[in-house]
Structure formats: structure tokens, C-alpha cells
Coordinates of C-alpha atoms in Angstrom, one line a residue:
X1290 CA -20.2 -23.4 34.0
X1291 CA -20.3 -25.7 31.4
X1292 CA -18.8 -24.2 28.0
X1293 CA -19.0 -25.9 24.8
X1294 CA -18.9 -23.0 22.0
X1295 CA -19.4 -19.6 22.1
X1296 CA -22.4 -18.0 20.6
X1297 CA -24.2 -14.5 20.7
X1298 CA -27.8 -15.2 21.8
X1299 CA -29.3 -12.5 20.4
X1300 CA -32.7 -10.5 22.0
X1301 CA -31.5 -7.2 23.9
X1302 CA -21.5 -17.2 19.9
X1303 CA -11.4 -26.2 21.1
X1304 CA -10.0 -29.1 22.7
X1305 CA -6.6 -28.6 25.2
X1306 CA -4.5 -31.1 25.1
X1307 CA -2.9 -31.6 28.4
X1308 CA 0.1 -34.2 28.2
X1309 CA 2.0 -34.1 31.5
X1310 CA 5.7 -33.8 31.3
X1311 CA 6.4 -37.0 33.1
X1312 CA 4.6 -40.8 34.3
X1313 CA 4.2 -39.8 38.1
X1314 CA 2.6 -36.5 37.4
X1315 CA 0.0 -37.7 35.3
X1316 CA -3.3 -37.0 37.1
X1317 CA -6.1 -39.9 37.1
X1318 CA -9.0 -40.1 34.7
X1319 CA -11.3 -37.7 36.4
X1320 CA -8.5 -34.8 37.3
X1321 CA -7.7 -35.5 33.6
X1322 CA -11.4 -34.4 32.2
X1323 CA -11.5 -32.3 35.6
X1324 CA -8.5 -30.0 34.3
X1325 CA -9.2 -30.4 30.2
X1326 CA -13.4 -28.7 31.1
X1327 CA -11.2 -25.9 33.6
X1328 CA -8.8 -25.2 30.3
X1329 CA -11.4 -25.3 27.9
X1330 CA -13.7 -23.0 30.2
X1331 CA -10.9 -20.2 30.7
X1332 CA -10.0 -20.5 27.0
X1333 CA -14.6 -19.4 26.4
X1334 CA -13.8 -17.1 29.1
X1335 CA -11.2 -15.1 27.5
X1336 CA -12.5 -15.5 24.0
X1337 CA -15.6 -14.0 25.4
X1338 CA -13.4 -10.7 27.1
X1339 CA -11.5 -10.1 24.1
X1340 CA -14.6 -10.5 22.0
X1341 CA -16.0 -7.8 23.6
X1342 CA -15.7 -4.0 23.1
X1343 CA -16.4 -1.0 24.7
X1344 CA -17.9 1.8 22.5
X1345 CA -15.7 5.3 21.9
X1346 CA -16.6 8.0 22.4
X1347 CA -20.0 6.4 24.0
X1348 CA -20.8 4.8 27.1
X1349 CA -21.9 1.0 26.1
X1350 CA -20.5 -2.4 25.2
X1351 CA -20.5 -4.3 21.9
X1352 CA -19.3 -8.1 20.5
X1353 CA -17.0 -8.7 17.7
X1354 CA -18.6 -11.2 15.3
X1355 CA -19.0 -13.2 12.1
X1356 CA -15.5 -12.4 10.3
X1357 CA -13.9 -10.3 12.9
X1358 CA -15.1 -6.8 10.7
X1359 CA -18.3 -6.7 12.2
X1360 CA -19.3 -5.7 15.7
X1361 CA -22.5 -5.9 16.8
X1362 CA -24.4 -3.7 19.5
X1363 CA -27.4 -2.1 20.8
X1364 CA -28.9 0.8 18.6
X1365 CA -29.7 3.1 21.5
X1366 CA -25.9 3.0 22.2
X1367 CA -25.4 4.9 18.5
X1368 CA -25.4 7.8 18.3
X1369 CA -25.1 8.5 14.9
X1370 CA -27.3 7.1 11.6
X1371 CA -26.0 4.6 9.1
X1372 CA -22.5 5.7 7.2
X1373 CA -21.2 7.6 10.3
X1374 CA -18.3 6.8 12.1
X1375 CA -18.0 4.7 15.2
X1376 CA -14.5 3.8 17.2
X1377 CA -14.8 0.8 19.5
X1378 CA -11.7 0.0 22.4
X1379 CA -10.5 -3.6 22.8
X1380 CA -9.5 -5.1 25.8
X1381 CA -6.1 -4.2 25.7
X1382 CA -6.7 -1.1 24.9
X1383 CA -6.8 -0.8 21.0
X1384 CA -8.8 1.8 19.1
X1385 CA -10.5 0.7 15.7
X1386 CA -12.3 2.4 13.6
X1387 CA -15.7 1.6 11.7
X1388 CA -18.4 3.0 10.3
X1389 CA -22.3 2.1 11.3
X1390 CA -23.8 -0.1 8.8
X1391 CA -27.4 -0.7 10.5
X1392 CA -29.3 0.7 12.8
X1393 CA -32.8 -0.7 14.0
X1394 CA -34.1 1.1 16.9
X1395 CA -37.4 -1.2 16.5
X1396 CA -35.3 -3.6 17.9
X1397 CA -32.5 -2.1 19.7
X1398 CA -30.0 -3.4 17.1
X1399 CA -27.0 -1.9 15.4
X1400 CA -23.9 -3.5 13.4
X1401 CA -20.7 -1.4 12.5
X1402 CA -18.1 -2.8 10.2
X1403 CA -14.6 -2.6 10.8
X1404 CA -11.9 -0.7 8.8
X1405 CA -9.7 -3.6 10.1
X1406 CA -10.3 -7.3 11.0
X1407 CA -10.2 -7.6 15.0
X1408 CA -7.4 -9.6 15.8
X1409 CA -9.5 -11.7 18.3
X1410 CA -11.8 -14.7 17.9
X1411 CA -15.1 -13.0 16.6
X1412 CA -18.1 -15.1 18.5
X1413 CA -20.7 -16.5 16.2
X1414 CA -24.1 -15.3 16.4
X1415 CA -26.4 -18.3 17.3
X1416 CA -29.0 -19.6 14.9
X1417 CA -31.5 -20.1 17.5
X1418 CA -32.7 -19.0 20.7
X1419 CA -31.9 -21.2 24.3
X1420 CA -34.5 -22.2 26.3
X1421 CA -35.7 -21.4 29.8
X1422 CA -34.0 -22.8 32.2
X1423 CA -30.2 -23.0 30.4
X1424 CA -27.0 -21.4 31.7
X1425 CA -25.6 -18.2 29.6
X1426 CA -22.5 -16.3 29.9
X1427 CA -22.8 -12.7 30.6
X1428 CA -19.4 -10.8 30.9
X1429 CA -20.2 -7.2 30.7
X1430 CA -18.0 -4.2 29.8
X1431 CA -14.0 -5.1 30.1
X1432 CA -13.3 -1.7 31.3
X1433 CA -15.0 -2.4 34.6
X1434 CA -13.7 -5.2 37.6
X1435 CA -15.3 -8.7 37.6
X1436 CA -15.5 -11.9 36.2
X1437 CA -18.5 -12.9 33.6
X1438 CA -21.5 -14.3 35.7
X1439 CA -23.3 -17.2 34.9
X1440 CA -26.9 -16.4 34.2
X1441 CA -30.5 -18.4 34.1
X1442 CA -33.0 -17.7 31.0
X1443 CA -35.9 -17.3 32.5
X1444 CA -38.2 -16.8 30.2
X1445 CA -38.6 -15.5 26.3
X1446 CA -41.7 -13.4 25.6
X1447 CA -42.8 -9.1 24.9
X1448 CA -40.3 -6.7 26.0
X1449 CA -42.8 -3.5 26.6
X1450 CA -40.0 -1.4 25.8
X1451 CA -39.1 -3.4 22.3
X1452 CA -43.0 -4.4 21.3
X1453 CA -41.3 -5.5 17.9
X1454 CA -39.2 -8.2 19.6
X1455 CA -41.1 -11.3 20.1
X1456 CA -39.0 -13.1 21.7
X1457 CA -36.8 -11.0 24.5
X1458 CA -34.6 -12.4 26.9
X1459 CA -35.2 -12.4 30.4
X1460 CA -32.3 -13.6 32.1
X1461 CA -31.0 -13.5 36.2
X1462 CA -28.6 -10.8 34.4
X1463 CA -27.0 -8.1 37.3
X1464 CA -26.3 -5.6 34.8
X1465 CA -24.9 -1.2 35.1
X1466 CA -25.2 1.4 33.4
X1467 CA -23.2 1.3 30.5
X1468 CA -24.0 -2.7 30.1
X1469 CA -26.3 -2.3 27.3
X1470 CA -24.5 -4.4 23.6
X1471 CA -22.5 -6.2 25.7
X1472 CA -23.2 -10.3 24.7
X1473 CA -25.3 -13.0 26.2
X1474 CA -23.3 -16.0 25.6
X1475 CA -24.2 -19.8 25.6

């Protein structure tokens, strides 16, 4: 996997230095980049797990963006309307409250805000969609065993079930039940 920055694609968002501590152990050029693109890729990794949240009480997945106050989800996994409130679970195991700011079910969209800024790297939501063909990050709910799989856009195009949604993803995505808010990552 080749991560450069972590982004949200939306349609249902950091260098290491590695200075060895003496001569001899100083690896060559290529284990040099070779270990710098691992580092970087763990550090997307785990930006990516603690981004994400599981919804409480409820049975989906959400992302932590923008300034850490806002998460964003899918609207069928809200069960309430705007101004109600919504708990969501980090990875470790926190509880934060928020209250649901939008919901747009023409979309399958919804954004809670925060009483309290995450205290995790919030993913930025991209500005524009990939294409076919690139590499996304899919990591799923972190209350289930796994690592994040890497996933092919296949195409963009009508979702019958989201007719508002020009442009819906269609990914290689192995997704379960309970998936549904979780991010799609480039």
C-alpha cells in the first residue's frame, strides 16, 4: 500500500525520521526509503483506527474529521433527527458525546458534532473523488479483529439504492454488517 495522506473519499482523508544509533547499523539507500514508506504506512494505519468510531448505542461505524468535533457517518445508522443525541466509542474505549447536526437520508449522510474535540488526528474529507483503478484504505469497525484491507475503485456511477448520488463508489470492499459509516480512505 502506498500511503501519502489520509483522506475520506466520500460516496457511501508526516515524514519519520529514522537516524540509526550508530555507523554499522545504518541500513543502505533502499532499506533506508524501504523502512521510512513501512513507518510512514503504520503511522496512516493507526491514524486511520483511531480516526474511526463505532456508534453507541447503535450498530455502525463513523470517521472523526475536519477539527476533531465532527464525525461523520451514514444516515441510516441514526437513529434519531437533527438536535438529538449521539455517543460514539473510540478505539480505546472512550465514550463522547454529541449531538446530530445533519441528517440526509437522500444520500445516506449524517454529521454529529462533538461536545469535546477527539483527541486523535481527525482525517480530512477529500476535495475530489479517486479514479477507477486507484488503491483505497478500508479499515472497518475497531471493535472487530483485522487489519484495514486495501481496496480497488472500480467504478463511480448510480447507486439504485441512493438515486441522488451520482457518483457512488464501487470498490473490491469485503464489508459486515455493522460496516456501514466506516471510511474509505486514499
Amino acid at each position: 500500500m502506498r500511503a501519502t495522506r489520509l483522506a475520506v473519499v466520500l460516496g457511501l482523508g508526516c515524514w519519520v525520521a529514522c537516524t540509526p544509533t550508530r555507523q554499522d547499523d545504518a541500513p543502505g539507500p533502499a532499506r533506508t526509503d524501504d523502512a521510512r514508506a513501512e513507518a510512514v504506512e503504520a503511522r496512516e494505519v493507526l491514524a486511520l483506527k483511531d480516526a474511526t468510531v463505532t456508534l453507541s448505542p447503535g450498530h455502525c461505524a463513523g470517521v472523526i474529521v475536519a477539527d476533531g468535533h465532527h464525525v461523520l457517518t451514514a444516515a441510516h445508522c441514526i437513529q434519531g433527527a437533527p438536535g438529538q443525541r449521539q455517543s460514539v466509542v473510540l478505539r480505546d474505549g472512550r465514550l463522547l458525546g454529541g449531538e446530530v447536526k445533519v441528517v440526509d437520508g437522500r444520500r445516506d449522510m449524517a454529521v454529529l458534532r462533538l461536545d469535546a474535540r477527539a483527541p486523535v488526528r481527525a482525517l480530512t474529507v477529500a476535495t475530489a473523488l479517486p479514479s477507477p483503478g486507484d488503491t483505497l484504505l478500508f479499515a472497518g469497525r475497531n471493535d472487530r479483529p483485522g487489519e484495514p484491507q486495501e481496496v480497488e475503485l472500480r467504478k463511480l456511477g448510480r447507486c439504485p439504492s441512493l438515486p441522488e448520488v451520482p457518483q457512488a463508489l464501487f470498490t473490491s470492499l469485503h464489508g459486515a454488517k455493522g460496516d456501514s459509516g466506516a471510511p474509505v480512505v486514499r
